[in-house]
PDB file of C-alpha atoms in Angstrom:
ATOM      1  CA  GLN A 468       8.238  14.703 -10.385  1.00  0.00           C
ATOM      2  CA  GLY A 469       7.027  16.797  -7.522  1.00  0.00           C
ATOM      3  CA  THR A 470       3.813  18.063  -5.959  1.00  0.00           C
ATOM      4  CA  LYS A 471       3.067  20.515  -3.151  1.00  0.00           C
ATOM      5  CA  GLY A 472      -0.167  20.553  -1.184  1.00  0.00           C
ATOM      6  CA  THR A 473      -1.450  23.384   1.007  1.00  0.00           C
ATOM      7  CA  HIS A 474      -4.605  23.959   3.051  1.00  0.00           C
ATOM      8  CA  LEU A 475      -5.107  20.228   3.547  1.00  0.00           C
ATOM      9  CA  ASP A 476      -7.469  18.779   6.112  1.00  0.00           C
ATOM     10  CA  ILE A 477      -6.316  18.114   9.671  1.00  0.00           C
ATOM     11  CA  LEU A 478      -8.549  16.629  12.339  1.00  0.00           C
ATOM     12  CA  GLN A 479      -8.337  18.179  15.804  1.00  0.00           C
ATOM     13  CA  SER A 480     -10.085  17.628  19.112  1.00  0.00           C
ATOM     14  CA  PRO A 481      -9.988  21.128  20.640  1.00  0.00           C
ATOM     15  CA  ASN A 482     -12.180  20.389  23.656  1.00  0.00           C
ATOM     16  CA  ARG A 483      -9.574  18.684  25.808  1.00  0.00           C
ATOM     17  CA  ALA A 484      -8.310  18.993  29.357  1.00  0.00           C
ATOM     18  CA  PRO A 485      -4.853  20.451  30.074  1.00  0.00           C
ATOM     19  CA  LEU A 486      -2.035  18.172  31.163  1.00  0.00           C
ATOM     20  CA  GLY A 487      -1.311  17.754  34.840  1.00  0.00           C
ATOM     21  CA  GLY A 488      -3.140  16.410  37.834  1.00  0.00           C
ATOM     22  CA  SER A 489      -6.133  18.109  39.436  1.00  0.00           C
ATOM     23  CA  SER A 490      -8.800  17.342  41.971  1.00  0.00           C
ATOM     24  CA  LEU A 491     -11.398  17.905  39.267  1.00  0.00           C
ATOM     25  CA  THR A 492     -12.526  15.115  36.970  1.00  0.00           C
ATOM     26  CA  THR A 493     -11.454  15.010  33.337  1.00  0.00           C
ATOM     27  CA  GLN A 494     -14.911  16.160  32.234  1.00  0.00           C
ATOM     28  CA  GLN A 495     -14.733  19.158  34.559  1.00  0.00           C
ATOM     29  CA  ARG A 496     -11.255  20.116  33.305  1.00  0.00           C
ATOM     30  CA  LEU A 497     -12.270  20.293  29.639  1.00  0.00           C
ATOM     31  CA  ARG A 498     -12.037  23.677  27.919  1.00  0.00           C
ATOM     32  CA  ILE A 499     -15.807  23.532  27.625  1.00  0.00           C
ATOM     33  CA  ALA A 500     -16.529  21.929  30.965  1.00  0.00           C
ATOM     34  CA  ASN A 501     -18.854  18.929  31.059  1.00  0.00           C
ATOM     35  CA  ALA A 502     -19.359  19.057  27.281  1.00  0.00           C
ATOM     36  CA  SER A 503     -18.567  16.086  25.095  1.00  0.00           C
ATOM     37  CA  THR A 504     -15.347  15.951  23.121  1.00  0.00           C
ATOM     38  CA  PHE A 505     -15.659  16.525  19.389  1.00  0.00           C
ATOM     39  CA  GLN A 506     -13.516  16.553  16.278  1.00  0.00           C
ATOM     40  CA  TYR A 507     -12.876  19.711  14.293  1.00  0.00           C
ATOM     41  CA  ASP A 508     -11.640  19.732  10.702  1.00  0.00           C
ATOM     42  CA  ILE A 509      -9.348  22.635   9.755  1.00  0.00           C
ATOM     43  CA  SER A 510      -7.482  23.424   6.527  1.00  0.00           C
ATOM     44  CA  ALA A 511      -3.976  23.893   7.923  1.00  0.00           C
ATOM     45  CA  GLY A 512      -2.164  20.886   6.499  1.00  0.00           C
ATOM     46  CA  ASN A 513       0.800  20.862   4.139  1.00  0.00           C
ATOM     47  CA  SER A 514       2.403  18.124   2.064  1.00  0.00           C
ATOM     48  CA  ILE A 515       5.308  17.664  -0.302  1.00  0.00           C
ATOM     49  CA  TYR A 516       6.083  14.792  -2.677  1.00  0.00           C
ATOM     50  CA  ASN A 517       9.255  14.311  -4.713  1.00  0.00           C
ATOM     51  CA  ALA A 518      10.063  11.403  -6.994  1.00  0.00           C
ATOM     52  CA  ALA A 519      12.441  10.288  -9.723  1.00  0.00           C
ATOM     53  CA  GLN A 520      11.119   7.808 -12.270  1.00  0.00           C
ATOM     54  CA  PHE A 521      13.129   5.582 -14.596  1.00  0.00           C
ATOM     55  CA  SER A 522      11.598   3.522 -17.406  1.00  0.00           C
ATOM     56  CA  LEU A 523      12.879   0.915 -19.822  1.00  0.00           C
ATOM     57  CA  LEU A 524      10.572  -0.034 -22.684  1.00  0.00           C
ATOM     58  CA  ARG A 525      10.828  -2.646 -25.424  1.00  0.00           C
ATOM     59  CA  ARG A 526       8.102  -2.408 -28.004  1.00  0.00           C
ATOM     60  CA  MET A 527       6.621  -5.536 -29.528  1.00  0.00           C
ATOM     61  CA  ALA A 528       9.269  -7.227 -31.679  1.00  0.00           C
ATOM     62  CA  ARG A 529       9.618 -10.911 -32.511  1.00  0.00           C
ATOM     63  CA  GLY A 530       6.648 -11.643 -30.317  1.00  0.00           C
ATOM     64  CA  ARG A 531       8.011 -10.031 -27.148  1.00  0.00           C
ATOM     65  CA  SER A 532       7.578  -6.734 -25.345  1.00  0.00           C
ATOM     66  CA  PHE A 533       8.170  -5.462 -21.814  1.00  0.00           C
ATOM     67  CA  ASN A 534       8.016  -2.296 -19.731  1.00  0.00           C
ATOM     68  CA  LEU A 535      10.147  -1.793 -16.596  1.00  0.00           C
ATOM     69  CA  THR A 536       9.467   1.212 -14.356  1.00  0.00           C
ATOM     70  CA  TYR A 537      11.213   2.165 -11.112  1.00  0.00           C
ATOM     71  CA  VAL A 538      10.158   5.071  -8.885  1.00  0.00           C
ATOM     72  CA  LEU A 539      12.223   6.481  -6.006  1.00  0.00           C
ATOM     73  CA  SER A 540      10.070   8.846  -3.955  1.00  0.00           C
ATOM     74  CA  LYS A 541       9.430  10.452  -0.600  1.00  0.00           C
ATOM     75  CA  ALA A 542       6.211  11.998   0.732  1.00  0.00           C
ATOM     76  CA  ILE A 543       6.030  14.189   3.838  1.00  0.00           C
ATOM     77  CA  ASP A 544       2.997  15.910   5.373  1.00  0.00           C
ATOM     78  CA  ASN A 545       1.379  16.951   8.624  1.00  0.00           C
ATOM     79  CA  SER A 546      -2.154  16.054   7.574  1.00  0.00           C
ATOM     80  CA  SER A 547      -3.561  13.370   9.841  1.00  0.00           C
ATOM     81  CA  THR A 548      -6.964  13.052   8.182  1.00  0.00           C
ATOM     82  CA  LEU A 549      -5.891  10.502   5.573  1.00  0.00           C
ATOM     83  CA  GLY A 550      -5.844   7.510   7.888  1.00  0.00           C
ATOM     84  CA  GLY A 551      -3.582   9.095  10.484  1.00  0.00           C
ATOM     85  CA  GLY A 552      -6.135   9.904  13.175  1.00  0.00           C
ATOM     86  CA  VAL A 553      -6.522  13.047  15.239  1.00  0.00           C
ATOM     87  CA  ALA A 554      -3.629  15.433  15.905  1.00  0.00           C
ATOM     88  CA  GLN A 555      -2.110  14.568  19.276  1.00  0.00           C
ATOM     89  CA  VAL A 556      -1.450  18.161  20.402  1.00  0.00           C
ATOM     90  CA  VAL A 557      -4.062  20.612  19.227  1.00  0.00           C
ATOM     91  CA  ASP A 558      -1.756  23.665  19.390  1.00  0.00           C
ATOM     92  CA  ASN A 559       1.373  22.020  17.969  1.00  0.00           C
ATOM     93  CA  LEU A 560       0.767  20.915  14.388  1.00  0.00           C
ATOM     94  CA  ARG A 561       4.524  20.932  13.730  1.00  0.00           C
ATOM     95  CA  ALA A 562       4.684  17.739  15.781  1.00  0.00           C
ATOM     96  CA  GLU A 563       2.474  16.085  13.134  1.00  0.00           C
ATOM     97  CA  ARG A 564       5.016  16.595  10.359  1.00  0.00           C
ATOM     98  CA  ALA A 565       6.383  13.203   9.316  1.00  0.00           C
ATOM     99  CA  LEU A 566       6.356  10.675   6.511  1.00  0.00           C
ATOM    100  CA  SER A 567       3.020  10.542   4.773  1.00  0.00           C
ATOM    101  CA  ASN A 568       0.705   7.581   5.257  1.00  0.00           C
ATOM    102  CA  ILE A 569       1.095   6.851   1.530  1.00  0.00           C
ATOM    103  CA  ASP A 570       4.891   7.133   1.460  1.00  0.00           C
ATOM    104  CA  GLN A 571       6.516   4.297  -0.529  1.00  0.00           C
ATOM    105  CA  ARG A 572      10.244   4.842  -0.986  1.00  0.00           C
ATOM    106  CA  HIS A 573      10.755   2.247  -3.717  1.00  0.00           C
ATOM    107  CA  ARG A 574       8.341   0.962  -6.371  1.00  0.00           C
ATOM    108  CA  LEU A 575       9.228  -1.390  -9.198  1.00  0.00           C
ATOM    109  CA  ASN A 576       6.720  -2.466 -11.872  1.00  0.00           C
ATOM    110  CA  PHE A 577       7.481  -4.949 -14.615  1.00  0.00           C
ATOM    111  CA  THR A 578       5.005  -5.944 -17.320  1.00  0.00           C
ATOM    112  CA  TYR A 579       5.676  -8.183 -20.257  1.00  0.00           C
ATOM    113  CA  SER A 580       3.866  -9.872 -23.124  1.00  0.00           C
ATOM    114  CA  ILE A 581       5.083 -12.954 -24.982  1.00  0.00           C
ATOM    115  CA  GLN A 582       3.594 -14.540 -28.082  1.00  0.00           C
ATOM    116  CA  SER A 583       4.338 -18.201 -28.670  1.00  0.00           C
ATOM    117  CA  PRO A 584       7.096 -18.784 -31.256  1.00  0.00           C
ATOM    118  CA  VAL A 585       6.364 -20.835 -34.323  1.00  0.00           C
ATOM    119  CA  GLY A 586       8.647 -22.756 -36.621  1.00  0.00           C
ATOM    120  CA  ALA A 587       8.890 -22.773 -40.398  1.00  0.00           C
ATOM    121  CA  ASP A 588       7.074 -26.085 -40.877  1.00  0.00           C
ATOM    122  CA  ARG A 589       3.421 -25.082 -40.855  1.00  0.00           C
ATOM    123  CA  THR A 590       2.231 -28.590 -41.690  1.00  0.00           C
ATOM    124  CA  SER A 591       3.315 -30.214 -38.398  1.00  0.00           C
ATOM    125  CA  TRP A 592       0.927 -30.698 -35.487  1.00  0.00           C
ATOM    126  CA  LYS A 593       3.384 -28.925 -33.182  1.00  0.00           C
ATOM    127  CA  TRP A 594       3.047 -25.744 -35.208  1.00  0.00           C
ATOM    128  CA  HIS A 595      -0.740 -25.828 -34.880  1.00  0.00           C
ATOM    129  CA  ALA A 596      -0.541 -26.625 -31.151  1.00  0.00           C
ATOM    130  CA  ILE A 597       1.765 -23.818 -30.028  1.00  0.00           C
ATOM    131  CA  ARG A 598       0.930 -20.980 -32.395  1.00  0.00           C
ATOM    132  CA  GLY A 599      -1.325 -18.141 -31.312  1.00  0.00           C
ATOM    133  CA  TRP A 600      -0.797 -18.355 -27.535  1.00  0.00           C
ATOM    134  CA  ASN A 601      -0.259 -15.052 -25.658  1.00  0.00           C
ATOM    135  CA  LEU A 602       1.213 -14.747 -22.169  1.00  0.00           C
ATOM    136  CA  ASN A 603       0.878 -11.494 -20.220  1.00  0.00           C
ATOM    137  CA  SER A 604       2.117 -10.796 -16.701  1.00  0.00           C
ATOM    138  CA  ARG A 605       2.617  -7.957 -14.259  1.00  0.00           C
ATOM    139  CA  ILE A 606       5.043  -7.997 -11.330  1.00  0.00           C
ATOM    140  CA  SER A 607       5.147  -5.255  -8.688  1.00  0.00           C
ATOM    141  CA  VAL A 608       7.548  -4.809  -5.784  1.00  0.00           C
ATOM    142  CA  ALA A 609       7.064  -1.882  -3.418  1.00  0.00           C
ATOM    143  CA  SER A 610       8.190  -0.661  -0.030  1.00  0.00           C
ATOM    144  CA  GLY A 611       5.595  -0.796   2.711  1.00  0.00           C
ATOM    145  CA  THR A 612       3.764   2.280   3.917  1.00  0.00           C
ATOM    146  CA  PRO A 613       4.803   3.483   7.422  1.00  0.00           C
ATOM    147  CA  ARG A 614       2.792   3.017  10.613  1.00  0.00           C
ATOM    148  CA  THR A 615       2.387   5.001  13.833  1.00  0.00           C
ATOM    149  CA  ALA A 616       2.977   3.558  17.299  1.00  0.00           C
ATOM    150  CA  VAL A 617      -0.022   4.412  19.498  1.00  0.00           C
ATOM    151  CA  VAL A 618      -1.332   3.471  22.936  1.00  0.00           C
ATOM    152  CA  ALA A 619      -4.827   2.560  24.022  1.00  0.00           C
ATOM    153  CA  GLY A 620      -7.018   4.709  26.219  1.00  0.00           C
ATOM    154  CA  ASP A 621      -6.188   8.226  27.410  1.00  0.00           C
ATOM    155  CA  PRO A 622      -2.855   8.124  29.276  1.00  0.00           C
ATOM    156  CA  SER A 623      -2.397  11.888  28.896  1.00  0.00           C
ATOM    157  CA  GLY A 624      -5.625  12.550  30.819  1.00  0.00           C
ATOM    158  CA  THR A 625      -6.919  15.059  28.272  1.00  0.00           C
ATOM    159  CA  GLY A 626     -10.192  13.255  27.636  1.00  0.00           C
ATOM    160  CA  ILE A 627      -9.215  12.356  24.054  1.00  0.00           C
ATOM    161  CA  VAL A 628      -9.153   8.628  23.390  1.00  0.00           C
ATOM    162  CA  GLY A 629      -7.434   7.133  20.356  1.00  0.00           C
ATOM    163  CA  SER A 630      -4.915   9.852  19.448  1.00  0.00           C
ATOM    164  CA  ALA A 631      -2.181   9.208  22.025  1.00  0.00           C
ATOM    165  CA  ARG A 632       1.187   8.117  20.660  1.00  0.00           C
ATOM    166  CA  ALA A 633       3.687   5.840  22.306  1.00  0.00           C
ATOM    167  CA  GLN A 634       6.859   6.957  24.060  1.00  0.00           C
ATOM    168  CA  ALA A 635      10.056   6.468  22.032  1.00  0.00           C
ATOM    169  CA  THR A 636      12.854   4.743  23.978  1.00  0.00           C
ATOM    170  CA  GLY A 637      15.644   5.623  21.536  1.00  0.00           C
ATOM    171  CA  LEU A 638      16.264   2.026  20.424  1.00  0.00           C
ATOM    172  CA  PRO A 639      16.178   1.145  16.693  1.00  0.00           C
ATOM    173  CA  VAL A 640      12.662   0.693  15.341  1.00  0.00           C
ATOM    174  CA  ASP A 641      13.368  -1.512  12.346  1.00  0.00           C
ATOM    175  CA  GLY A 642      14.878  -4.411  14.322  1.00  0.00           C
ATOM    176  CA  SER A 643      12.303  -7.203  14.638  1.00  0.00           C
ATOM    177  CA  THR A 644      12.031  -9.302  17.795  1.00  0.00           C
ATOM    178  CA  GLY A 645      11.119 -12.861  16.912  1.00  0.00           C
ATOM    179  CA  ASP A 646       7.852 -12.887  14.973  1.00  0.00           C
ATOM    180  CA  THR A 647       7.134  -9.146  15.204  1.00  0.00           C
ATOM    181  CA  TYR A 648       7.542  -6.712  12.329  1.00  0.00           C
ATOM    182  CA  PHE A 649       9.301  -4.009  14.363  1.00  0.00           C
ATOM    183  CA  ASN A 650      11.344  -3.738  17.529  1.00  0.00           C
ATOM    184  CA  LEU A 651       8.847  -3.648  20.395  1.00  0.00           C
ATOM    185  CA  ALA A 652      11.560  -2.327  22.724  1.00  0.00           C
ATOM    186  CA  ALA A 653      11.690   0.890  20.661  1.00  0.00           C
ATOM    187  CA  PHE A 654       8.411   2.064  22.213  1.00  0.00           C
ATOM    188  CA  THR A 655       6.747   2.054  25.600  1.00  0.00           C
ATOM    189  CA  VAL A 656       3.610   3.473  27.206  1.00  0.00           C
ATOM    190  CA  PRO A 657       4.126   7.149  28.207  1.00  0.00           C
ATOM    191  CA  LEU A 658       3.855   8.243  31.809  1.00  0.00           C
ATOM    192  CA  SER A 659       0.412   9.202  33.029  1.00  0.00           C
ATOM    193  CA  GLY A 660      -0.404  12.831  32.319  1.00  0.00           C
ATOM    194  CA  THR A 661       2.166  13.207  29.503  1.00  0.00           C
ATOM    195  CA  TYR A 662       2.212  13.038  25.722  1.00  0.00           C
ATOM    196  CA  GLY A 663       4.174  10.286  23.966  1.00  0.00           C
ATOM    197  CA  SER A 664       7.312  11.410  22.144  1.00  0.00           C
ATOM    198  CA  ALA A 665       7.078   8.997  19.195  1.00  0.00           C
ATOM    199  CA  GLY A 666       6.362  10.747  15.927  1.00  0.00           C
ATOM    200  CA  ARG A 667       3.860   9.832  13.268  1.00  0.00           C
ATOM    201  CA  ASN A 668       4.754   6.995  10.899  1.00  0.00           C
ATOM    202  CA  THR A 669       8.082   6.042  12.444  1.00  0.00           C
ATOM    203  CA  ILE A 670       7.499   2.286  11.959  1.00  0.00           C
ATOM    204  CA  PRO A 671       8.627   1.039   8.519  1.00  0.00           C
ATOM    205  CA  GLY A 672       6.049  -0.903   6.539  1.00  0.00           C
ATOM    206  CA  VAL A 673       6.403  -4.396   5.099  1.00  0.00           C
ATOM    207  CA  MET A 674       7.599  -4.855   1.513  1.00  0.00           C
ATOM    208  CA  ASN A 675       4.842  -5.941  -0.865  1.00  0.00           C
ATOM    209  CA  PHE A 676       5.248  -8.302  -3.824  1.00  0.00           C
ATOM    210  CA  THR A 677       2.402  -8.955  -6.250  1.00  0.00           C
ATOM    211  CA  MET A 678       2.195 -10.930  -9.460  1.00  0.00           C
ATOM    212  CA  ASN A 679      -0.616 -11.482 -11.941  1.00  0.00           C
ATOM    213  CA  ALA A 680      -0.439 -13.575 -15.100  1.00  0.00           C
ATOM    214  CA  GLY A 681      -2.746 -14.614 -17.890  1.00  0.00           C
ATOM    215  CA  ILE A 682      -2.607 -16.743 -21.013  1.00  0.00           C
ATOM    216  CA  PHE A 683      -5.102 -16.845 -23.862  1.00  0.00           C
ATOM    217  CA  ARG A 684      -5.595 -18.076 -27.415  1.00  0.00           C
ATOM    218  CA  SER A 685      -8.271 -17.647 -30.039  1.00  0.00           C
ATOM    219  CA  PHE A 686      -9.192 -20.497 -32.375  1.00  0.00           C
ATOM    220  CA  ARG A 687     -10.844 -19.627 -35.661  1.00  0.00           C
ATOM    221  CA  ILE A 688     -13.457 -22.239 -36.491  1.00  0.00           C
ATOM    222  CA  LYS A 689     -15.020 -20.612 -39.516  1.00  0.00           C
ATOM    223  CA  ASP A 690     -14.706 -17.263 -41.171  1.00  0.00           C
ATOM    224  CA  ARG A 691     -16.990 -15.636 -38.593  1.00  0.00           C
ATOM    225  CA  HIS A 692     -16.668 -18.072 -35.678  1.00  0.00           C
ATOM    226  CA  THR A 693     -13.918 -17.928 -33.035  1.00  0.00           C
ATOM    227  CA  LEU A 694     -13.372 -19.725 -29.736  1.00  0.00           C
ATOM    228  CA  THR A 695     -11.228 -17.962 -27.103  1.00  0.00           C
ATOM    229  CA  LEU A 696      -9.666 -19.737 -24.137  1.00  0.00           C
ATOM    230  CA  THR A 697      -8.388 -17.601 -21.235  1.00  0.00           C
ATOM    231  CA  VAL A 698      -6.684 -18.532 -17.961  1.00  0.00           C
ATOM    232  CA  ASN A 699      -5.892 -15.792 -15.407  1.00  0.00           C
ATOM    233  CA  ALA A 700      -3.974 -16.239 -12.175  1.00  0.00           C
ATOM    234  CA  ASN A 701      -3.759 -13.771  -9.287  1.00  0.00           C
ATOM    235  CA  ASN A 702      -0.785 -14.341  -6.993  1.00  0.00           C
ATOM    236  CA  PRO A 703       0.249 -17.535  -8.833  1.00  0.00           C
ATOM    237  CA  LEU A 704       3.229 -18.022  -6.476  1.00  0.00           C
ATOM    238  CA  ASN A 705       0.800 -18.007  -3.523  1.00  0.00           C
ATOM    239  CA  ARG A 706       2.996 -15.561  -1.638  1.00  0.00           C
ATOM    240  CA  VAL A 707       1.694 -14.127   1.639  1.00  0.00           C
ATOM    241  CA  ASN A 708       1.701 -10.326   1.558  1.00  0.00           C
ATOM    242  CA  ILE A 709       1.209  -8.757   4.978  1.00  0.00           C
ATOM    243  CA  THR A 710      -0.791  -5.544   4.623  1.00  0.00           C
ATOM    244  CA  GLY A 711      -1.258  -4.694   8.301  1.00  0.00           C
ATOM    245  CA  PHE A 712       0.181  -5.388  11.741  1.00  0.00           C
ATOM    246  CA  GLY A 713      -0.575  -4.308  15.287  1.00  0.00           C
ATOM    247  CA  THR A 714       0.836  -0.941  16.353  1.00  0.00           C
ATOM    248  CA  VAL A 715      -0.899  -0.488  19.732  1.00  0.00           C
ATOM    249  CA  ILE A 716       1.961  -0.678  22.227  1.00  0.00           C
ATOM    250  CA  GLY A 717       1.220  -2.893  25.200  1.00  0.00           C
ATOM    251  CA  SER A 718      -1.457  -4.931  23.421  1.00  0.00           C
ATOM    252  CA  ILE A 719      -1.113  -8.676  22.833  1.00  0.00           C
ATOM    253  CA  ASN A 720      -0.995  -8.234  19.039  1.00  0.00           C
ATOM    254  CA  ALA A 721       1.650  -5.473  18.949  1.00  0.00           C
ATOM    255  CA  GLY A 722       3.976  -6.135  16.031  1.00  0.00           C
ATOM    256  CA  LEU A 723       2.024  -9.191  14.886  1.00  0.00           C
ATOM    257  CA  PRO A 724       0.353  -9.470  11.458  1.00  0.00           C
ATOM    258  CA  SER A 725      -3.317  -8.528  11.367  1.00  0.00           C
ATOM    259  CA  GLN A 726      -4.128  -8.347   7.632  1.00  0.00           C
ATOM    260  CA  ALA A 727      -2.939 -10.068   4.482  1.00  0.00           C
ATOM    261  CA  SER A 728      -3.740  -9.778   0.800  1.00  0.00           C
ATOM    262  CA  ALA A 729      -5.638 -12.453  -1.117  1.00  0.00           C
ATOM    263  CA  MET A 730      -3.982 -15.786  -1.774  1.00  0.00           C
ATOM    264  CA  ARG A 731      -3.675 -17.531  -5.128  1.00  0.00           C
ATOM    265  CA  SER A 732      -6.737 -17.694  -7.361  1.00  0.00           C
ATOM    266  CA  ILE A 733      -7.016 -19.092 -10.881  1.00  0.00           C
ATOM    267  CA  THR A 734      -9.953 -18.561 -13.223  1.00  0.00           C
ATOM    268  CA  ALA A 735     -10.551 -20.107 -16.646  1.00  0.00           C
ATOM    269  CA  SER A 736     -13.099 -18.912 -19.173  1.00  0.00           C
ATOM    270  CA  THR A 737     -14.253 -19.789 -22.679  1.00  0.00           C
ATOM    271  CA  ARG A 738     -15.872 -17.416 -25.122  1.00  0.00           C
ATOM    272  CA  PHE A 739     -17.480 -18.279 -28.430  1.00  0.00           C
ATOM    273  CA  ASN A 740     -18.076 -15.528 -30.972  1.00  0.00           C
ATOM    274  CA  TRP A 741     -20.264 -15.904 -34.018  1.00  0.00           C
TER     275      TRP A 741
END
C-alpha cells in the first residue's frame, strides 16, 4: 500500500526577526517592524506513506474464528500543521522533512470469537449451563508515534515563541535515563540567537497495547421472549498505556509521562425482548 500527498498545509510565521544580535528590540527587528507576529498557512507540504500488510483469517468453524493482521509501514512528510506546530525556519521547509506525526512502524491487530462448546448429552444441567455463550475480543499492539524535542520561549530571538527545537548533542535518543522515556542527554537548549539542530519527530514513541473483551448469551424464555446478558471489559488487564510525555528540554517534566489511556472498566447489561 502506498499514498502520496502534495500541496498539504504548512504553518509559517513569516513576520520574524533575523538571527543575530542588534541594538534594536525584537519588535523593531521584525520584517514588519512593530507589528504583531502571525501565522500563515501555505499549501507547500508533501507526504509519502508506504506499508506492507499481512493477514491470516480463519472463518467460523467449530465455534471459533480469528483474524490476525500485521502492518509494517513508514510515513514521512514536511507538513507541520497536523500537530507538529509552526515551521522553525520560514525559508527552509526542507528542514521540516521527517517522520510523520502519525508514523507507526509496527501494528498488530488480533480479533477472535469463540462459542462455548457443548457435549452430546443434552439432558445434563452442564449442557444447559455452558451452551450459547459467545466470547469476543480484540487485541492491538502498535509502535508509538514520534515526538519532537522543543525548548520553551524564544532562544533564537526571532520573536516566534513555541516553534524552537532543541539542539541535538549526537548521543543516542532512544536510551532512557531512569524514569524518562528518552535519553535527556541527547538534547540541550541551543545557544542564544541560533536555531536548534534537532529535527522533527526524532524521539521514538511508547509502544501501545490495548485489549477489549466481551461475553454474551441470549436465553429464550418463550417463542417471542428472549433475555440477553452482556458483559464488556475495556483494558481488562488494567495495563497502563502512556500516550504522552514531556518533550520540552530543560523543563522539570522532560521525558516524564504526562498522559495515559483509560484504565480497566467493566460494564454489564441485561436486555429483554418481547
